[in-house]
Coordinates of C-alpha atoms and ligand atoms in Angstrom, one line a residue:
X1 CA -36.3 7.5 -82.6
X2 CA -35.6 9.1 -85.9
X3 CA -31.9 9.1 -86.4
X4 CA -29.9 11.7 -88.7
X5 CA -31.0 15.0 -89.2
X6 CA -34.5 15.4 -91.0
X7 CA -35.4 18.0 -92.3
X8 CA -32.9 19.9 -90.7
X9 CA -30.1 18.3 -92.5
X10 CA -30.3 19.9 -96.7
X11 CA -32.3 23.5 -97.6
X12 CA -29.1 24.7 -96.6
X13 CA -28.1 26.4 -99.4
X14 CA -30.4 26.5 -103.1
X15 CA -26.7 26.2 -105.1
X16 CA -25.2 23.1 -104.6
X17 CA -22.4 21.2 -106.4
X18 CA -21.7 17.3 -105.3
X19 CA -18.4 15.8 -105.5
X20 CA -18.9 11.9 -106.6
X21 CA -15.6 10.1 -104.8
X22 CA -14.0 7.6 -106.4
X23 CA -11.8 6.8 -103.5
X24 CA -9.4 9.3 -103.3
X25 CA -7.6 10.3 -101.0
X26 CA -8.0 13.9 -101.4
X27 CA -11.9 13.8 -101.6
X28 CA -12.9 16.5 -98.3
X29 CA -10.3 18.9 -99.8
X30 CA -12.3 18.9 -103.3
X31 CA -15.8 20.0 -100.8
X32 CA -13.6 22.3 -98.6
X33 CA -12.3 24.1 -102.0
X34 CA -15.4 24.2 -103.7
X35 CA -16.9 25.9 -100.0
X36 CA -14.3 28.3 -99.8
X37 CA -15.6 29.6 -103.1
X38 CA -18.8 30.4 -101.1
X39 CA -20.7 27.0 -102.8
X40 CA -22.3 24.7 -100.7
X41 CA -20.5 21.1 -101.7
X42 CA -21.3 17.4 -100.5
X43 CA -19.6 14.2 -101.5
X44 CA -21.0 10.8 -102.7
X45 CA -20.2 8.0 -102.9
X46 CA -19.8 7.1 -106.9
X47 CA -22.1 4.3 -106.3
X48 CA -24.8 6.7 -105.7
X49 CA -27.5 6.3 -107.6
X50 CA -28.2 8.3 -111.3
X51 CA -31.7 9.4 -110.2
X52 CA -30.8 10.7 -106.9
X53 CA -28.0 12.7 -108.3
X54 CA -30.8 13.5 -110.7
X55 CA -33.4 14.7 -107.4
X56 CA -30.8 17.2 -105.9
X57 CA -30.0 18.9 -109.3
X58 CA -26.7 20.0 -109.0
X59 CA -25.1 23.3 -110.3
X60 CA -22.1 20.9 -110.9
X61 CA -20.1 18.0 -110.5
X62 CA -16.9 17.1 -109.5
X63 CA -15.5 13.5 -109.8
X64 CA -12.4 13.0 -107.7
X65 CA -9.1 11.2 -108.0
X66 CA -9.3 7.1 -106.9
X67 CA -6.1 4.5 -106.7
X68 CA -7.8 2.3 -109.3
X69 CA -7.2 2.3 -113.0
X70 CA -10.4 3.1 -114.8
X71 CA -9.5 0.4 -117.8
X72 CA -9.6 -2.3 -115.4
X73 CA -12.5 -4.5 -114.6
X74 CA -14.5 -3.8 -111.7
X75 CA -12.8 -0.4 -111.8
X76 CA -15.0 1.9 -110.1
X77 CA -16.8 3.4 -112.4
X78 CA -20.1 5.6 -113.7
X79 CA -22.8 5.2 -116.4
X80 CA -22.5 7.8 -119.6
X81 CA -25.4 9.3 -118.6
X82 CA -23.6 11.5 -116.0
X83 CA -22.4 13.1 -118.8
X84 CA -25.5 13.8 -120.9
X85 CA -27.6 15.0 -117.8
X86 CA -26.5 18.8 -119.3
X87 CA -24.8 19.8 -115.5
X88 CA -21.2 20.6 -115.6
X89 CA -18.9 18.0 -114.7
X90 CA -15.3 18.4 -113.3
X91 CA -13.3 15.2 -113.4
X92 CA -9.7 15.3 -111.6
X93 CA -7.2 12.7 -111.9
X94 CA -8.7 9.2 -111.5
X95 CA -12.2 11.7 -112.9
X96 CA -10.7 12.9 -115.8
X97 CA -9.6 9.4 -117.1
X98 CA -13.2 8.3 -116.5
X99 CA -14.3 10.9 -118.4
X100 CA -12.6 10.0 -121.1
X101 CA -12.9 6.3 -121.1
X102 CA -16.8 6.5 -120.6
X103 CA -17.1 9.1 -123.7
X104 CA -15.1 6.8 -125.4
X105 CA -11.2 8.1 -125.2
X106 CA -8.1 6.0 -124.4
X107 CA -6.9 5.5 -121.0
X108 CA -3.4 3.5 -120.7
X109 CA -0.3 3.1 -118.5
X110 CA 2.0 6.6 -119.1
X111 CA 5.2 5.5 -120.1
X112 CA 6.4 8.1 -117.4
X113 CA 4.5 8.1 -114.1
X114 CA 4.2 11.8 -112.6
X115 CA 4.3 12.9 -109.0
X116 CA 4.4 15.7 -107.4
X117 CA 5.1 19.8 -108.0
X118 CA 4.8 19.5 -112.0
X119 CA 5.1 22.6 -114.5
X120 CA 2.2 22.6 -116.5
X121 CA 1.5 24.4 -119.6
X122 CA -2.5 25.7 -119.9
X123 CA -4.8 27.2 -122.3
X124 CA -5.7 30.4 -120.7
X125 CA -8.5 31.1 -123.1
X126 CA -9.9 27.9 -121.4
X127 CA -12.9 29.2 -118.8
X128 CA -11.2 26.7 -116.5
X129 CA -8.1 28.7 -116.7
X130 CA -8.9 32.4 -116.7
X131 CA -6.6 34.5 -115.1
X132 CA -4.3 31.4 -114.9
X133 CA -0.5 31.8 -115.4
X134 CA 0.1 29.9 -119.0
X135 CA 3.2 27.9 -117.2
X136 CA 1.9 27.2 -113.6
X137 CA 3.1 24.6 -111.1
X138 CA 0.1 21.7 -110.3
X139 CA 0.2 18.6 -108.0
X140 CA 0.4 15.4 -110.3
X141 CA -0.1 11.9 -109.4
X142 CA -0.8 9.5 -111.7
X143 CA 0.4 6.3 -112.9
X144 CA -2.3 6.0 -116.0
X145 CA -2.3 9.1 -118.1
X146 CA -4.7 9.9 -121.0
X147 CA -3.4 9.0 -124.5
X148 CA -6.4 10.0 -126.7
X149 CA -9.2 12.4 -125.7
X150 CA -12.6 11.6 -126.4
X151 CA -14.2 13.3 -129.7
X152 CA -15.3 16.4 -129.4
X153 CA -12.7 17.5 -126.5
X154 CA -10.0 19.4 -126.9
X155 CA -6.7 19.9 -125.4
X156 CA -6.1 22.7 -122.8
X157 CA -2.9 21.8 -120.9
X158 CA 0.2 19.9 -121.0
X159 CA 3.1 18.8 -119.1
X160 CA 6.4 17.5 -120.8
X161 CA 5.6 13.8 -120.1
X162 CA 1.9 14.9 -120.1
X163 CA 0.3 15.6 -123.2
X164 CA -3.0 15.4 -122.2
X165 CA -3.1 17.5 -118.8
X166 CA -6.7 19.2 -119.2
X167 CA -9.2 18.5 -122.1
X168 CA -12.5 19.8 -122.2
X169 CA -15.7 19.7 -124.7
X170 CA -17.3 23.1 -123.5
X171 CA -20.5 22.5 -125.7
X172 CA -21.4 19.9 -122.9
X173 CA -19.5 21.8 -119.8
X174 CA -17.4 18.9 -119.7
X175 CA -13.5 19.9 -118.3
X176 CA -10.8 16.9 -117.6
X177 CA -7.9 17.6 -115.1
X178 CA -5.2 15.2 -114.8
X179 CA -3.4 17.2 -111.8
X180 CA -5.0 18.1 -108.4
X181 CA -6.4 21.7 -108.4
X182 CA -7.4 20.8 -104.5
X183 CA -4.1 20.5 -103.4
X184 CA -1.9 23.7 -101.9
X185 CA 0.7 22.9 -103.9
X186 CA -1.4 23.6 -107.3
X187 CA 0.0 27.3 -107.1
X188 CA -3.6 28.5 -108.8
X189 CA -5.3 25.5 -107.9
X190 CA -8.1 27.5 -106.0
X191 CA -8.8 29.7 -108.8
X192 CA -9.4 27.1 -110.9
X193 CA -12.0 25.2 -108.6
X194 CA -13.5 28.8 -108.5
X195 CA -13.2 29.1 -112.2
X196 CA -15.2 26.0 -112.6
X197 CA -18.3 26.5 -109.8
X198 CA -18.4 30.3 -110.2
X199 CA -17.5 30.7 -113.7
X200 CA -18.3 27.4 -115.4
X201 CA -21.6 26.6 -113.0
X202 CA -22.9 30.0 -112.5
X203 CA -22.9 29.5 -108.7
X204 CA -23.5 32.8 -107.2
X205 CA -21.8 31.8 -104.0
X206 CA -24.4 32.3 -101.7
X207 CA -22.8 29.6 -98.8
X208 CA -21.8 32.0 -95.7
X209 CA -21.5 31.3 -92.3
X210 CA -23.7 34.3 -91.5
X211 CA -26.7 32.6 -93.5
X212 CA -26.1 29.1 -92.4
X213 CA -26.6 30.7 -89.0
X214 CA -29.7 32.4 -89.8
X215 CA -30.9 29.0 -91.8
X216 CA -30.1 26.9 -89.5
X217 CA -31.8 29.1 -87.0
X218 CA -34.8 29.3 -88.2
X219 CA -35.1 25.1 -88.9
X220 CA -33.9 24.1 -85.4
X221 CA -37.1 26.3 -84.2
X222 CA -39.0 24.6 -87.0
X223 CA -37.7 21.2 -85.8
X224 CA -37.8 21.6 -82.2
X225 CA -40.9 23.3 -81.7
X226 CA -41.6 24.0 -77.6
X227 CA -39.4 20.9 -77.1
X228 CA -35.9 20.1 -74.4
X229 CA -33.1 19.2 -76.2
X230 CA -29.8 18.4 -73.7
X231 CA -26.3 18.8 -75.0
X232 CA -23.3 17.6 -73.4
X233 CA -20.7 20.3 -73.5
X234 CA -17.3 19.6 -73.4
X235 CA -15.8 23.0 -73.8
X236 CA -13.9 21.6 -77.4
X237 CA -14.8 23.7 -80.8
X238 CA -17.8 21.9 -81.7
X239 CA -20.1 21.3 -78.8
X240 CA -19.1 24.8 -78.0
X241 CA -20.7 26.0 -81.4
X242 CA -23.1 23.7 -81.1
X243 CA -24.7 25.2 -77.9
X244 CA -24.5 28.5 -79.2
X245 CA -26.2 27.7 -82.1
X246 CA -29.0 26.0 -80.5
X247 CA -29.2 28.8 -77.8
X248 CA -29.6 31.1 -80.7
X249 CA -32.3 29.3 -82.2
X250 CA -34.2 28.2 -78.9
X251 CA -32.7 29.7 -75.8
X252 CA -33.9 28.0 -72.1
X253 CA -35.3 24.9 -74.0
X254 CA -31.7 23.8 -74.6
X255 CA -30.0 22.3 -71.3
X256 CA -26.1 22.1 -71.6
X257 CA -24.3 19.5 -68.9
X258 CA -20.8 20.5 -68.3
X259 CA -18.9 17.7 -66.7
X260 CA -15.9 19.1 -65.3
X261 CA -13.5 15.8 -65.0
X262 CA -10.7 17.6 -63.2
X263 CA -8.7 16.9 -66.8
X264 CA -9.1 19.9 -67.9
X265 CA -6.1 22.5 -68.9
X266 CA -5.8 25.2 -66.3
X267 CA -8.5 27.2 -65.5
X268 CA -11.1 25.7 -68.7
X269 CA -13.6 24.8 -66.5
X270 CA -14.2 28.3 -65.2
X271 CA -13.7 29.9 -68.9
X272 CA -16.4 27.0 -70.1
X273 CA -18.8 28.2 -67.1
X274 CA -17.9 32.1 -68.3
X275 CA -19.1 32.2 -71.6
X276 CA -22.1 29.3 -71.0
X277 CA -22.8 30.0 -67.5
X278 CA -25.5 31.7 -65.7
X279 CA -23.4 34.7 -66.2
X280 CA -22.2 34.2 -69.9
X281 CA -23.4 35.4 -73.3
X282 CA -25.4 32.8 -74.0
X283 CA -29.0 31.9 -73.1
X284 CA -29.6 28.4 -71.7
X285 CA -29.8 26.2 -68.9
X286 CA -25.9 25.7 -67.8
X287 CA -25.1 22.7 -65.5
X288 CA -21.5 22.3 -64.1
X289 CA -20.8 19.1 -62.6
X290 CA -17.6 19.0 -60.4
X291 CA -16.6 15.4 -60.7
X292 CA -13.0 15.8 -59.8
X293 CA -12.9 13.9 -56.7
X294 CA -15.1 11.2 -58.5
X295 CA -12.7 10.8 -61.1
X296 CA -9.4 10.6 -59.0
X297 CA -10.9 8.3 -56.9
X298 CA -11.6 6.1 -60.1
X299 CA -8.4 6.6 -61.5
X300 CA -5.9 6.2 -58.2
X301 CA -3.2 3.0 -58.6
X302 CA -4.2 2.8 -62.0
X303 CA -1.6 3.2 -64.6
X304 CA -2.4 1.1 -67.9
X305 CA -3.6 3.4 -70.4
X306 CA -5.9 2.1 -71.8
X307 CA -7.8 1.2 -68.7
X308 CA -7.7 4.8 -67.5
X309 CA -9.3 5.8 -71.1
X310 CA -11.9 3.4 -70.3
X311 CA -12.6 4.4 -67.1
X312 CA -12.7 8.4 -67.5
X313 CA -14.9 7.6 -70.5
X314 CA -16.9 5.2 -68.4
X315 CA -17.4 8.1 -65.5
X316 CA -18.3 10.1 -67.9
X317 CA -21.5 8.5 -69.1
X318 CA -22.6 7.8 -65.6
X319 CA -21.9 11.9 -64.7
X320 CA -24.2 12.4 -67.6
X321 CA -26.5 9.6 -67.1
X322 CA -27.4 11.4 -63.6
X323 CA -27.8 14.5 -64.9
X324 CA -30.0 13.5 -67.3
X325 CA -31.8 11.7 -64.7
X326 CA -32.7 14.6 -62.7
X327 CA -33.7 16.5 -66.0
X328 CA -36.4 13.8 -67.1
X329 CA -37.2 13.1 -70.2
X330 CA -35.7 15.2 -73.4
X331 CA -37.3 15.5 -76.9
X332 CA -33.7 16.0 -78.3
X333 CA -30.2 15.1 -77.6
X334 CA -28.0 17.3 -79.2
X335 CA -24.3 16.6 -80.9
X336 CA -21.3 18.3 -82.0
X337 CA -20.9 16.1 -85.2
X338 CA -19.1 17.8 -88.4
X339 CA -19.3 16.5 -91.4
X340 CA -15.5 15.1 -91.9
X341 CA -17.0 12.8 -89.0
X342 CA -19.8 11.9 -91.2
X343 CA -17.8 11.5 -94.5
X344 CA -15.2 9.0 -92.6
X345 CA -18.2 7.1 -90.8
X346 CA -19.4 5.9 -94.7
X347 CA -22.8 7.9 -93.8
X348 CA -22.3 10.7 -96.6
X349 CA -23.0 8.8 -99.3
X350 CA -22.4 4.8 -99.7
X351 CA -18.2 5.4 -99.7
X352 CA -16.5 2.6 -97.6
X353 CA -16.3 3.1 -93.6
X354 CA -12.9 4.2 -92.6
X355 CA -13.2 4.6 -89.4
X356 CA -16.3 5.3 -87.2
X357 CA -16.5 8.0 -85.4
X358 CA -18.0 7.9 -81.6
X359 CA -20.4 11.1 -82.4
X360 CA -21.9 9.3 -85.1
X361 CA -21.5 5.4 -85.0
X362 CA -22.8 4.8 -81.6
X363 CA -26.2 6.3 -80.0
X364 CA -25.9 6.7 -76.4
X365 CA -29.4 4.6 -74.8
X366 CA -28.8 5.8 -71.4
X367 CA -30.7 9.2 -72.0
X368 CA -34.2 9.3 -72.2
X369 CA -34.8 11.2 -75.9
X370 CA -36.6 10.8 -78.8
X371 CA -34.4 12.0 -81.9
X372 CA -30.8 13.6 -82.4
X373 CA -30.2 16.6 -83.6
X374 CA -27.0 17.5 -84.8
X375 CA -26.8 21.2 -86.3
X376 CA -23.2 21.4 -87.3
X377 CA -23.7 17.9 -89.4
X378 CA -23.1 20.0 -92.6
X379 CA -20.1 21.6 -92.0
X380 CA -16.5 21.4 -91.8
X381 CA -13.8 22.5 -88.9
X382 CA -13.2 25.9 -90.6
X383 CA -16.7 26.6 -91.1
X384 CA -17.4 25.1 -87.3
X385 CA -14.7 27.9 -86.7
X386 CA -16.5 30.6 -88.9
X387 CA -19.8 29.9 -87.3
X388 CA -18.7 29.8 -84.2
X389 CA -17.1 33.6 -84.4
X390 CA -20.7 34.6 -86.0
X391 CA -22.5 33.3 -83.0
X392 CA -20.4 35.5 -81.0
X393 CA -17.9 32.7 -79.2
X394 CA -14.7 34.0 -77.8
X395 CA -11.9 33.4 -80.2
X396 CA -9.5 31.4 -77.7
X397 CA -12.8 29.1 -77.7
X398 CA -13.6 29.2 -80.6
X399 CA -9.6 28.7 -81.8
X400 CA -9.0 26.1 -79.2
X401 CA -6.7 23.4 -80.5
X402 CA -7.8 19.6 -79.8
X403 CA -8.3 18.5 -77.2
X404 CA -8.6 14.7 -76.5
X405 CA -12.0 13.6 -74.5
X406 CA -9.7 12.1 -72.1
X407 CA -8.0 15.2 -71.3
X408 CA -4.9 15.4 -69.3
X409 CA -5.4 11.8 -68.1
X410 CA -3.1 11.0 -71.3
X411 CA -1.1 13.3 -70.7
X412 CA -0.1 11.8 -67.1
X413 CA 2.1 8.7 -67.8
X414 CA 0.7 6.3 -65.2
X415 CA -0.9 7.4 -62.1
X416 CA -3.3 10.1 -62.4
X417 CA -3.2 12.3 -59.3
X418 CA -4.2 15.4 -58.2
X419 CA -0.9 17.1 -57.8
X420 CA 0.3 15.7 -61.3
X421 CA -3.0 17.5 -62.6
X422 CA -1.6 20.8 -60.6
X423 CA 1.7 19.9 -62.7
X424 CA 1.0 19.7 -65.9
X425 CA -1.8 22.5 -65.8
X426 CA 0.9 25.2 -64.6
X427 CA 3.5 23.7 -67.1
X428 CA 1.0 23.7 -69.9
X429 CA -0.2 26.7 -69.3
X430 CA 3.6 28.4 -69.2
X431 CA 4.0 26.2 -72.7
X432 CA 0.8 28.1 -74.3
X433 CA 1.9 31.6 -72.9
X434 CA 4.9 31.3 -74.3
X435 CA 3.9 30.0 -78.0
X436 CA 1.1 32.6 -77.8
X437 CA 3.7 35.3 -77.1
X438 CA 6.2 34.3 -80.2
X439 CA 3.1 34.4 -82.4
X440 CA 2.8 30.7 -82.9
X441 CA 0.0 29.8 -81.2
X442 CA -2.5 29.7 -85.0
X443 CA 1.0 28.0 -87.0
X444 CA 1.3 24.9 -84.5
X445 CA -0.9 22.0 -85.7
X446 CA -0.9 20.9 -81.9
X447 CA 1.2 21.4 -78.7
X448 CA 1.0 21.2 -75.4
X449 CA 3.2 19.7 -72.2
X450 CA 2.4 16.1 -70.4
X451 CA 4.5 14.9 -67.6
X452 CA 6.5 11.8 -67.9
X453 CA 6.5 9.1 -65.3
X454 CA 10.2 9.3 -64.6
X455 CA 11.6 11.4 -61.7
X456 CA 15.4 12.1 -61.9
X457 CA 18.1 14.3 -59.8
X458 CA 19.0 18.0 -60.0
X459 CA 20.1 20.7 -58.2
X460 CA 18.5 23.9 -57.4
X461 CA 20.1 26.6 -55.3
X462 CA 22.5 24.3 -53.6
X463 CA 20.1 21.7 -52.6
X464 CA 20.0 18.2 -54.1
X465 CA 16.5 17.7 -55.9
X466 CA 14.6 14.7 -56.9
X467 CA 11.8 15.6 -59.6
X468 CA 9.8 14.7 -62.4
X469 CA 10.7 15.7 -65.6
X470 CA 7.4 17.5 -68.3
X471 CA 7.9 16.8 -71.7
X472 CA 7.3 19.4 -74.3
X473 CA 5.2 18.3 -77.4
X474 CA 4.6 20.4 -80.6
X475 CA 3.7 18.4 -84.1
X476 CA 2.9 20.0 -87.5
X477 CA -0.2 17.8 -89.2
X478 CA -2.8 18.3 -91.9
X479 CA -5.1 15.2 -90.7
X480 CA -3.8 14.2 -87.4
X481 CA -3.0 10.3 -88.7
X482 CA 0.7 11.5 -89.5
X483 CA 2.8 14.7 -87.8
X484 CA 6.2 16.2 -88.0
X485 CA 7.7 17.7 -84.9
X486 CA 7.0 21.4 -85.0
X487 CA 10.3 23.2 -84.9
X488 CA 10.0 25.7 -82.7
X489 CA 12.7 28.5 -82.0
X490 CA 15.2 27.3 -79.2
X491 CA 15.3 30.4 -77.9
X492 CA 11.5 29.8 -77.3
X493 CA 11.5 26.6 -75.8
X494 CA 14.8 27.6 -73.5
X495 CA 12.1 30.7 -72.2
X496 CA 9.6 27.7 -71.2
X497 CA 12.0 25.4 -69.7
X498 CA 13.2 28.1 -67.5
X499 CA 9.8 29.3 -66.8
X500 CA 8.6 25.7 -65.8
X501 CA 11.2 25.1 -63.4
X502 CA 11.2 28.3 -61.5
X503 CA 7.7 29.1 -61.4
X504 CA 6.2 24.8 -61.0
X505 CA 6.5 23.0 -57.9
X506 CA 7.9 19.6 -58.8
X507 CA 9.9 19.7 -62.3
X508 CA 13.2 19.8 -62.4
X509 CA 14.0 18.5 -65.9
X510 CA 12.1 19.7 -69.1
X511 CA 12.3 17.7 -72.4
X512 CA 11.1 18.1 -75.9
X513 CA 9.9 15.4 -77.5
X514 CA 11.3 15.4 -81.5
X515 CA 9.4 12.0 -82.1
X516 CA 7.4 12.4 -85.2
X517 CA 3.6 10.2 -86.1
X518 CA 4.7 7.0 -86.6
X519 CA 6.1 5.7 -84.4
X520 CA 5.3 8.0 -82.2
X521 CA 1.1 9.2 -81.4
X522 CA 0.6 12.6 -80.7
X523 CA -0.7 11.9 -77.5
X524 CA 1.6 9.5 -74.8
X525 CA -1.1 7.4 -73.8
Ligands
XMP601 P1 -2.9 10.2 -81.3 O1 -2.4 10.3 -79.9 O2 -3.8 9.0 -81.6 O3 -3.9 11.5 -81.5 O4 -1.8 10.4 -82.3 C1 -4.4 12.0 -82.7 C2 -5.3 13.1 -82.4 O5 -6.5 12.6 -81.7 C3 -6.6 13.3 -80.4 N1 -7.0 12.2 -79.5 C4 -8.3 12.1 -79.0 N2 -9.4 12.8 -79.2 N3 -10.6 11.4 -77.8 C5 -10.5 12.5 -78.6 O6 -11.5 13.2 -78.7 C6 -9.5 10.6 -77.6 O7 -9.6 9.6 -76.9 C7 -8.3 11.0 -78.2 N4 -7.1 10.4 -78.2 C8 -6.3 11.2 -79.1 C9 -5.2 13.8 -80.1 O8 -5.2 14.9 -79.2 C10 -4.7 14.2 -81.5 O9 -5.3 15.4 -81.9

């Protein structure tokens, strides 16, 4: 079995710059940046070999910010060469100071360490700062600064503790940034990352979705040939995109197995069986499996959570495994992987495992197939997005918020049953309506309504009532390992409390749940 995409995986785009990570911790916002100028961006590890970075002959190169100090020994680091190779380099932060130190500069302790919004004065007549404010507010973060620029550079911005906050030596393309043009808060950050790989580089900016679709297109067909290639589809973002990718590029060759765990928010199944089934956009083979009963059987008396986790995850390979059964033999087995899920698995490049990710660590061996394919493998959750929209995938599909494989079976403290499911569907699906309706539904990292365990006394009309009580759950996050509670109008979240307990059988308490990531996970189970 030939793992990883083949020949699939790079052709995608003649222009490409690389980002070389030093460990830092803003190293997929450098690619994202670079890709929203249109330039097709991947990140190494800086352990990458010279002669490879050599083979993929880069418009440009971007070395990113790291938590070591470059002076020290064993300080991650890169050979002089990089510099000499005559490709424009971009160091940032922790890249810069390398820069320097390799070229022969002076990197030190700053007698003042910087953090955070900075005002920093730049050069304009710097290519790196064209059209850039001469006093404009960056990111710092630094506890080394540079105290004497290597010969041949010059000074292009400064701070008041900063004096060296850009240098550059644009005989050799080489630009230094102490702050973090990546970051948001770097008011013309983006512009200066465009300065750099549009201006600087000469990239054209020929990365669009529309011509990843058509690229991709054509090597899936390439790749696949007359062969089956099976996909399970969850209904999330990026199987979603995935199928209608690969029905673009190969139609009734690709199968698509729909398990329908009865865990699903209200009415997803059907609107997963509307746009892929028989009577969708798309063309393919669609098969919905109804496993509801399966999985309730499973999951009665159980409450520990992570047992239930393990047992709908369980289910869910043996649901497939049938299926997969009855189709025979595949030449492909297809997979919604992005590339985020490859950078963090350590498979980008040679950077350090952070975590691995179950699309990418672990093959499944109980389907018959010969290789994996994996056509989003180059792109991140924006561009999933993008794609998706080109391929012609309804927006609240295509703009669905996560959705965790386990579904509503962590949203249920304890006992899964049916009649919770009916409970938490209808209060969800008020919750939804009503953020749609106040025009939060894009602004909200994640929300969404779980039931507690806990049943409590009321009144309604004038009878006594005894009833459990939904929790409400919104939270603000950029990378889902830390969230804020969203604040969300009162007025808002009085509408959906009312709403639940008129209109769903069974609540008659409604809470909303201010805990932020940590303590708290997003999810209650
Ligand atoms: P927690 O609850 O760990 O959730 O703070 C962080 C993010 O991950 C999602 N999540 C999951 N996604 N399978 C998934 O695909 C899972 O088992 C799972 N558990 C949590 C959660 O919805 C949130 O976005």
């Amino acid at each position: 079995m030939e793992n990883e995409t083949s020949s699939m995986e790079k052709k995608l785009s003649d222009e490409k710059v690389i980002v070389i990570d030093f460990g830092g911790q803003y190293n997929q916002l450098v690619a994202r940046r670079v890709r929203e100028c249109n330039v097709y961006c991947e990140i190494y590890s800086y352990k990458t070999d010279i002669e490879r970075i050599k083979e993929m002959a880069p418009k440009g190169i971007i070395l990113t910010g790291g938590p070591n100090s470059c002076y020290e020994k064993d300080a991650p680091s890169y050979s002089k060469e990089l510099f000499e190779l005559g490709i424009p380099v971009l160091g940032l932060c922790y890249g810069a100071q390398l820069m320097m130190l390799v070229l022969g500069g002076k990197v030190e302790k700053a007698p003042v360490r910087e953090y955070g919004k900075t005002q920093v004065h730049v050069d304009s007549t710097s290519p790196l700062f064209a059209d850039v404010a001469e006093s404009t507010i960056c990111w710092m973060s630094h506890f080394d600064y540079i105290s004497k620029t290597a010969s041949d550079f010059c000074v292009t911005a400064h701070t008041a503790d900063c004096p060296v906050a850009a240098a550059e030596c644009p005989d050799k393309k080489l630009y230094a940034i102490q702050f973090h043009p990546e970051v948001l808060h770097t008011v013309e950050g983006t512009k200066m990352i465009h300065n750099f790989v549009r201006g600087v580089c000469g990239c054209t900016g020929s990365w669009r979705m529309d011509s990843f679709v058509e690229e991709s297109v054509k090597q899936i067909r390439e790749r696949v040939g007359d062969g089956k290639v099976l996909l399970a589809l969850s209904g999330g973002v990026d199987s979603s995109v995935a199928a209608g990718l690969l029905s673009r590029a190969i139609g009734k060759q690709l199968t698509c197995v729909f398990v329908d765990h009865g865990l699903l928010r209200k009415d997803e199944g059907d609107e997963v069986e509307a746009v892929f089934g028989a009577n969708g956009d798309f063309d393919l083979n669609f098969i919905r499996v109804n496993a509801q009963e399966r999985y309730y059987a499973k999951l009665a008396d159980v409450t520990e959570p992570e047992r239930k986790r393990k047992i709908i995850g369980e289910e869910f390979i043996r649901v497939f495994e049938e299926e997969a059964k009855k189709i025979g033999a595949v030449d492909f087995l297809a997979q919604g992987t992005i590339y985020p899920d490859v950078v963090e698995s350590g498979l980008g490049g040679e950077s350090a495992v952070i975590k691995s990710h179950h699309n990418v660590g672990g093959l499944p061996d109980y389907v018959d197939f010969k290789e994996i394919i994996e056509p989003l493998r180059d792109l991140f959750k924006d561009e999933v997005r993008r794609a998706g929209l080109e391929l012609g995938i309804p927006e609240r599909l295509v703009f669905r918020q996560p959705f965790p494989g386990p579904g509503l079976g962590i949203r249920i403290i304890g006992e899964v049953t049916a009649e919770k499911v009916r409970i938490v569907q209808d209060a969800d699906a008020i919750y939804r309506e009503e953020i749609a309706k106040a025009g939060l539904d894009r602004s909200i990292g994640q929300y969404f309504a779980a039931l507690t365990n806990m049943r409590s006394v009321g009144v309604m009309g004038d009878e006594r009532t005894y009833d459990y009580a939904v929790a409400l759950r919104a939270v603000n996050t950029v990378d889902f390992m830390t969230a804020e509670c969203a604040e969300i109008p009162f007025a808002v979240l009085q509408t959906v409390m009312s709403r639940i307990i008129n209109e769903v059988r069974g609540v008659n308490r409604v809470v909303y749940d201010l805990t932020s990531k940590p303590p708290g996970t997003i999810e209650f189970e």
